[in-house]
GROMACS .gro file of N, CA and C in nm:
model
  213
    1GLY      N    1 -20.934   2.815   4.919
    1GLY     CA    2 -21.028   2.813   4.808
    1GLY      C    3 -20.990   2.709   4.704
    2MET      N    4 -21.061   2.709   4.595
    2MET     CA    5 -21.034   2.616   4.486
    2MET      C    6 -20.900   2.646   4.422
    3GLY      N    7 -20.835   2.539   4.380
    3GLY     CA    8 -20.710   2.557   4.307
    3GLY      C    9 -20.596   2.610   4.390
    4GLN      N   10 -20.608   2.597   4.522
    4GLN     CA   11 -20.497   2.637   4.607
    4GLN      C   12 -20.439   2.517   4.677
    5TYR      N   13 -20.308   2.508   4.674
    5TYR     CA   14 -20.240   2.394   4.732
    5TYR      C   15 -20.127   2.442   4.820
    6THR      N   16 -20.107   2.372   4.928
    6THR     CA   17 -19.999   2.410   5.019
    6THR      C   18 -19.888   2.306   5.010
    7PHE      N   19 -19.768   2.355   4.990
    7PHE     CA   20 -19.652   2.267   4.985
    7PHE      C   21 -19.555   2.307   5.094
    8ARG      N   22 -19.492   2.210   5.150
    8ARG     CA   23 -19.384   2.238   5.242
    8ARG      C   24 -19.258   2.249   5.158
    9VAL      N   25 -19.189   2.360   5.168
    9VAL     CA   26 -19.074   2.379   5.079
    9VAL      C   27 -18.946   2.399   5.157
   10HIS      N   28 -18.836   2.382   5.087
   10HIS     CA   29 -18.703   2.406   5.141
   10HIS      C   30 -18.695   2.551   5.188
   11LYS      N   31 -18.630   2.574   5.300
   11LYS     CA   32 -18.639   2.709   5.353
   11LYS      C   33 -18.559   2.813   5.275
   12GLU      N   34 -18.477   2.767   5.180
   12GLU     CA   35 -18.407   2.863   5.094
   12GLU      C   36 -18.482   2.886   4.962
   13ALA      N   37 -18.591   2.814   4.942
   13ALA     CA   38 -18.661   2.821   4.814
   13ALA      C   39 -18.720   2.960   4.790
   14THR      N   40 -18.709   3.005   4.666
   14THR     CA   41 -18.767   3.134   4.630
   14THR      C   42 -18.897   3.112   4.554
   15LYS      N   43 -18.979   3.218   4.545
   15LYS     CA   44 -19.106   3.205   4.474
   15LYS      C   45 -19.090   3.158   4.329
   16PRO      N   46 -18.996   3.218   4.253
   16PRO     CA   47 -18.980   3.171   4.115
   16PRO      C   48 -18.943   3.023   4.107
   17GLU      N   49 -18.860   2.977   4.200
   17GLU     CA   50 -18.820   2.836   4.201
   17GLU      C   51 -18.940   2.746   4.230
   18ILE      N   52 -19.020   2.789   4.327
   18ILE     CA   53 -19.137   2.709   4.365
   18ILE      C   54 -19.234   2.701   4.248
   19LYS      N   55 -19.259   2.817   4.186
   19LYS     CA   56 -19.348   2.824   4.070
   19LYS      C   57 -19.302   2.729   3.962
   20LYS      N   58 -19.171   2.736   3.929
   20LYS     CA   59 -19.116   2.651   3.823
   20LYS      C   60 -19.130   2.503   3.854
   21SER      N   61 -19.096   2.468   3.977
   21SER     CA   62 -19.095   2.325   4.008
   21SER      C   63 -19.236   2.268   4.015
   22VAL      N   64 -19.332   2.347   4.064
   22VAL     CA   65 -19.471   2.299   4.068
   22VAL      C   66 -19.526   2.284   3.926
   23GLU      N   67 -19.498   2.383   3.842
   23GLU     CA   68 -19.545   2.377   3.704
   23GLU      C   69 -19.486   2.257   3.631
   24LYS      N   70 -19.357   2.233   3.657
   24LYS     CA   71 -19.290   2.122   3.591
   24LYS      C   72 -19.341   1.988   3.643
   25ALA      N   73 -19.356   1.979   3.775
   25ALA     CA   74 -19.394   1.851   3.835
   25ALA      C   75 -19.537   1.811   3.801
   26TYR      N   76 -19.627   1.911   3.791
   26TYR     CA   77 -19.769   1.878   3.776
   26TYR      C   78 -19.830   1.922   3.644
   27GLY      N   79 -19.751   1.990   3.561
   27GLY     CA   80 -19.803   2.031   3.431
   27GLY      C   81 -19.917   2.130   3.442
   28VAL      N   82 -19.905   2.225   3.534
   28VAL     CA   83 -20.011   2.324   3.555
   28VAL      C   84 -19.950   2.463   3.542
   29HIS      N   85 -20.036   2.565   3.548
   29HIS     CA   86 -19.988   2.702   3.544
   29HIS      C   87 -20.011   2.766   3.681
   30VAL      N   88 -19.904   2.816   3.739
   30VAL     CA   89 -19.914   2.877   3.871
   30VAL      C   90 -19.937   3.027   3.856
   31GLU      N   91 -20.047   3.074   3.911
   31GLU     CA   92 -20.078   3.216   3.902
   31GLU      C   93 -20.012   3.296   4.013
   32ARG      N   94 -20.004   3.234   4.130
   32ARG     CA   95 -19.953   3.309   4.245
   32ARG      C   96 -19.891   3.214   4.346
   33VAL      N   97 -19.785   3.262   4.407
   33VAL     CA   98 -19.722   3.186   4.514
   33VAL      C   99 -19.717   3.275   4.638
   34ARG      N  100 -19.770   3.227   4.748
   34ARG     CA  101 -19.759   3.298   4.875
   34ARG      C  102 -19.675   3.212   4.967
   35ILE      N  103 -19.590   3.277   5.043
   35ILE     CA  104 -19.504   3.200   5.132
   35ILE      C  105 -19.533   3.235   5.277
   36THR      N  106 -19.550   3.133   5.357
   36THR     CA  107 -19.565   3.156   5.501
   36THR      C  108 -19.456   3.077   5.570
   37LYS      N  109 -19.411   3.128   5.680
   37LYS     CA  110 -19.308   3.058   5.756
   37LYS      C  111 -19.371   2.995   5.879
   38ALA      N  112 -19.335   2.872   5.904
   38ALA     CA  113 -19.375   2.810   6.028
   38ALA      C  114 -19.257   2.824   6.123
   39HIS      N  115 -19.281   2.874   6.239
   39HIS     CA  116 -19.170   2.903   6.330
   39HIS      C  117 -19.124   2.779   6.404
   40GLU      N  118 -19.004   2.788   6.454
   40GLU     CA  119 -18.953   2.678   6.535
   40GLU      C  120 -19.039   2.666   6.660
   41LYS      N  121 -19.062   2.544   6.700
   41LYS     CA  122 -19.142   2.521   6.819
   41LYS      C  123 -19.059   2.439   6.917
   42LEU      N  124 -19.076   2.472   7.042
   42LEU     CA  125 -19.010   2.392   7.144
   42LEU      C  126 -19.098   2.271   7.173
   43ARG      N  127 -19.037   2.156   7.172
   43ARG     CA  128 -19.111   2.034   7.200
   43ARG      C  129 -19.058   1.975   7.330
   44ARG      N  130 -19.149   1.927   7.412
   44ARG     CA  131 -19.105   1.858   7.532
   44ARG      C  132 -19.164   1.720   7.534
   45ARG      N  133 -19.078   1.621   7.557
   45ARG     CA  134 -19.131   1.487   7.578
   45ARG      C  135 -19.060   1.435   7.701
   46GLY      N  136 -19.129   1.435   7.811
   46GLY     CA  137 -19.065   1.394   7.936
   46GLY      C  138 -18.952   1.489   7.967
   47LEU      N  139 -18.833   1.436   7.983
   47LEU     CA  140 -18.719   1.518   8.020
   47LEU      C  141 -18.642   1.571   7.900
   48THR      N  142 -18.668   1.510   7.783
   48THR     CA  143 -18.592   1.555   7.667
   48THR      C  144 -18.659   1.675   7.603
   49GLU      N  145 -18.580   1.774   7.573
   49GLU     CA  146 -18.632   1.891   7.503
   49GLU      C  147 -18.578   1.888   7.363
   50GLY      N  148 -18.664   1.915   7.267
   50GLY     CA  149 -18.618   1.918   7.129
   50GLY      C  150 -18.677   2.039   7.062
   51VAL      N  151 -18.615   2.077   6.953
   51VAL     CA  152 -18.669   2.188   6.876
   51VAL      C  153 -18.720   2.131   6.746
   52LYS      N  154 -18.845   2.164   6.716
   52LYS     CA  155 -18.898   2.126   6.587
   52LYS      C  156 -18.858   2.237   6.493
   53LYS      N  157 -18.784   2.202   6.391
   53LYS     CA  158 -18.728   2.302   6.301
   53LYS      C  159 -18.835   2.387   6.234
   54GLY      N  160 -18.805   2.513   6.218
   54GLY     CA  161 -18.897   2.597   6.143
   54GLY      C  162 -18.888   2.560   5.996
   55TYR      N  163 -18.994   2.584   5.924
   55TYR     CA  164 -18.991   2.555   5.781
   55TYR      C  165 -19.078   2.653   5.707
   56LYS      N  166 -19.075   2.644   5.578
   56LYS     CA  167 -19.147   2.735   5.492
   56LYS      C  168 -19.260   2.661   5.423
   57LYS      N  169 -19.374   2.724   5.415
   57LYS     CA  170 -19.484   2.666   5.340
   57LYS      C  171 -19.516   2.759   5.225
   58ALA      N  172 -19.542   2.702   5.110
   58ALA     CA  173 -19.580   2.782   4.994
   58ALA      C  174 -19.725   2.751   4.961
   59VAL      N  175 -19.806   2.856   4.950
   59VAL     CA  176 -19.944   2.839   4.906
   59VAL      C  177 -19.948   2.879   4.760
   60VAL      N  178 -19.982   2.783   4.677
   60VAL     CA  179 -19.975   2.801   4.533
   60VAL      C  180 -20.116   2.807   4.476
   61ALA      N  181 -20.145   2.913   4.401
   61ALA     CA  182 -20.276   2.926   4.337
   61ALA      C  183 -20.261   2.893   4.189
   62LEU      N  184 -20.346   2.804   4.141
   62LEU     CA  185 -20.338   2.764   4.001
   62LEU      C  186 -20.432   2.846   3.915
   63ARG      N  187 -20.405   2.844   3.786
   63ARG     CA  188 -20.495   2.907   3.690
   63ARG      C  189 -20.633   2.843   3.701
   64GLN      N  190 -20.733   2.925   3.679
   64GLN     CA  191 -20.874   2.882   3.684
   64GLN      C  192 -20.896   2.750   3.613
   65GLY      N  193 -20.962   2.658   3.682
   65GLY     CA  194 -20.998   2.532   3.617
   65GLY      C  195 -20.889   2.426   3.623
   66GLU      N  196 -20.772   2.461   3.674
   66GLU     CA  197 -20.668   2.360   3.682
   66GLU      C  198 -20.664   2.300   3.822
   67ALA      N  199 -20.617   2.177   3.827
   67ALA     CA  200 -20.609   2.110   3.957
   67ALA      C  201 -20.488   2.019   3.960
   68ILE      N  202 -20.445   1.988   4.078
   68ILE     CA  203 -20.337   1.892   4.097
   68ILE      C  204 -20.400   1.770   4.164
   69ASP      N  205 -20.373   1.655   4.107
   69ASP     CA  206 -20.419   1.532   4.171
   69ASP      C  207 -20.317   1.492   4.274
   70ILE      N  208 -20.356   1.497   4.399
   70ILE     CA  209 -20.266   1.453   4.503
   70ILE      C  210 -20.320   1.322   4.558
   71PHE      N  211 -20.239   1.220   4.548
   71PHE     CA  212 -20.287   1.089   4.592
   71PHE      C  213 -20.242   1.059   4.733
   0.00000   0.00000   0.00000
């Protein structure tokens, strides 16, 4: 929906840290932070097998009427 942004975050990051850093970086007010984890995936390319590291995504909802300009 409107005012929701997804960030890829450090896997040790906590919600308060994410909230603080987004507010500081973009000068906005974060109403809610939801965290989803992306799981490790096995990748195959020919004979080489690799693991794509799992990571954390944060879905950040901003206060009504606020937006982040992402270029």
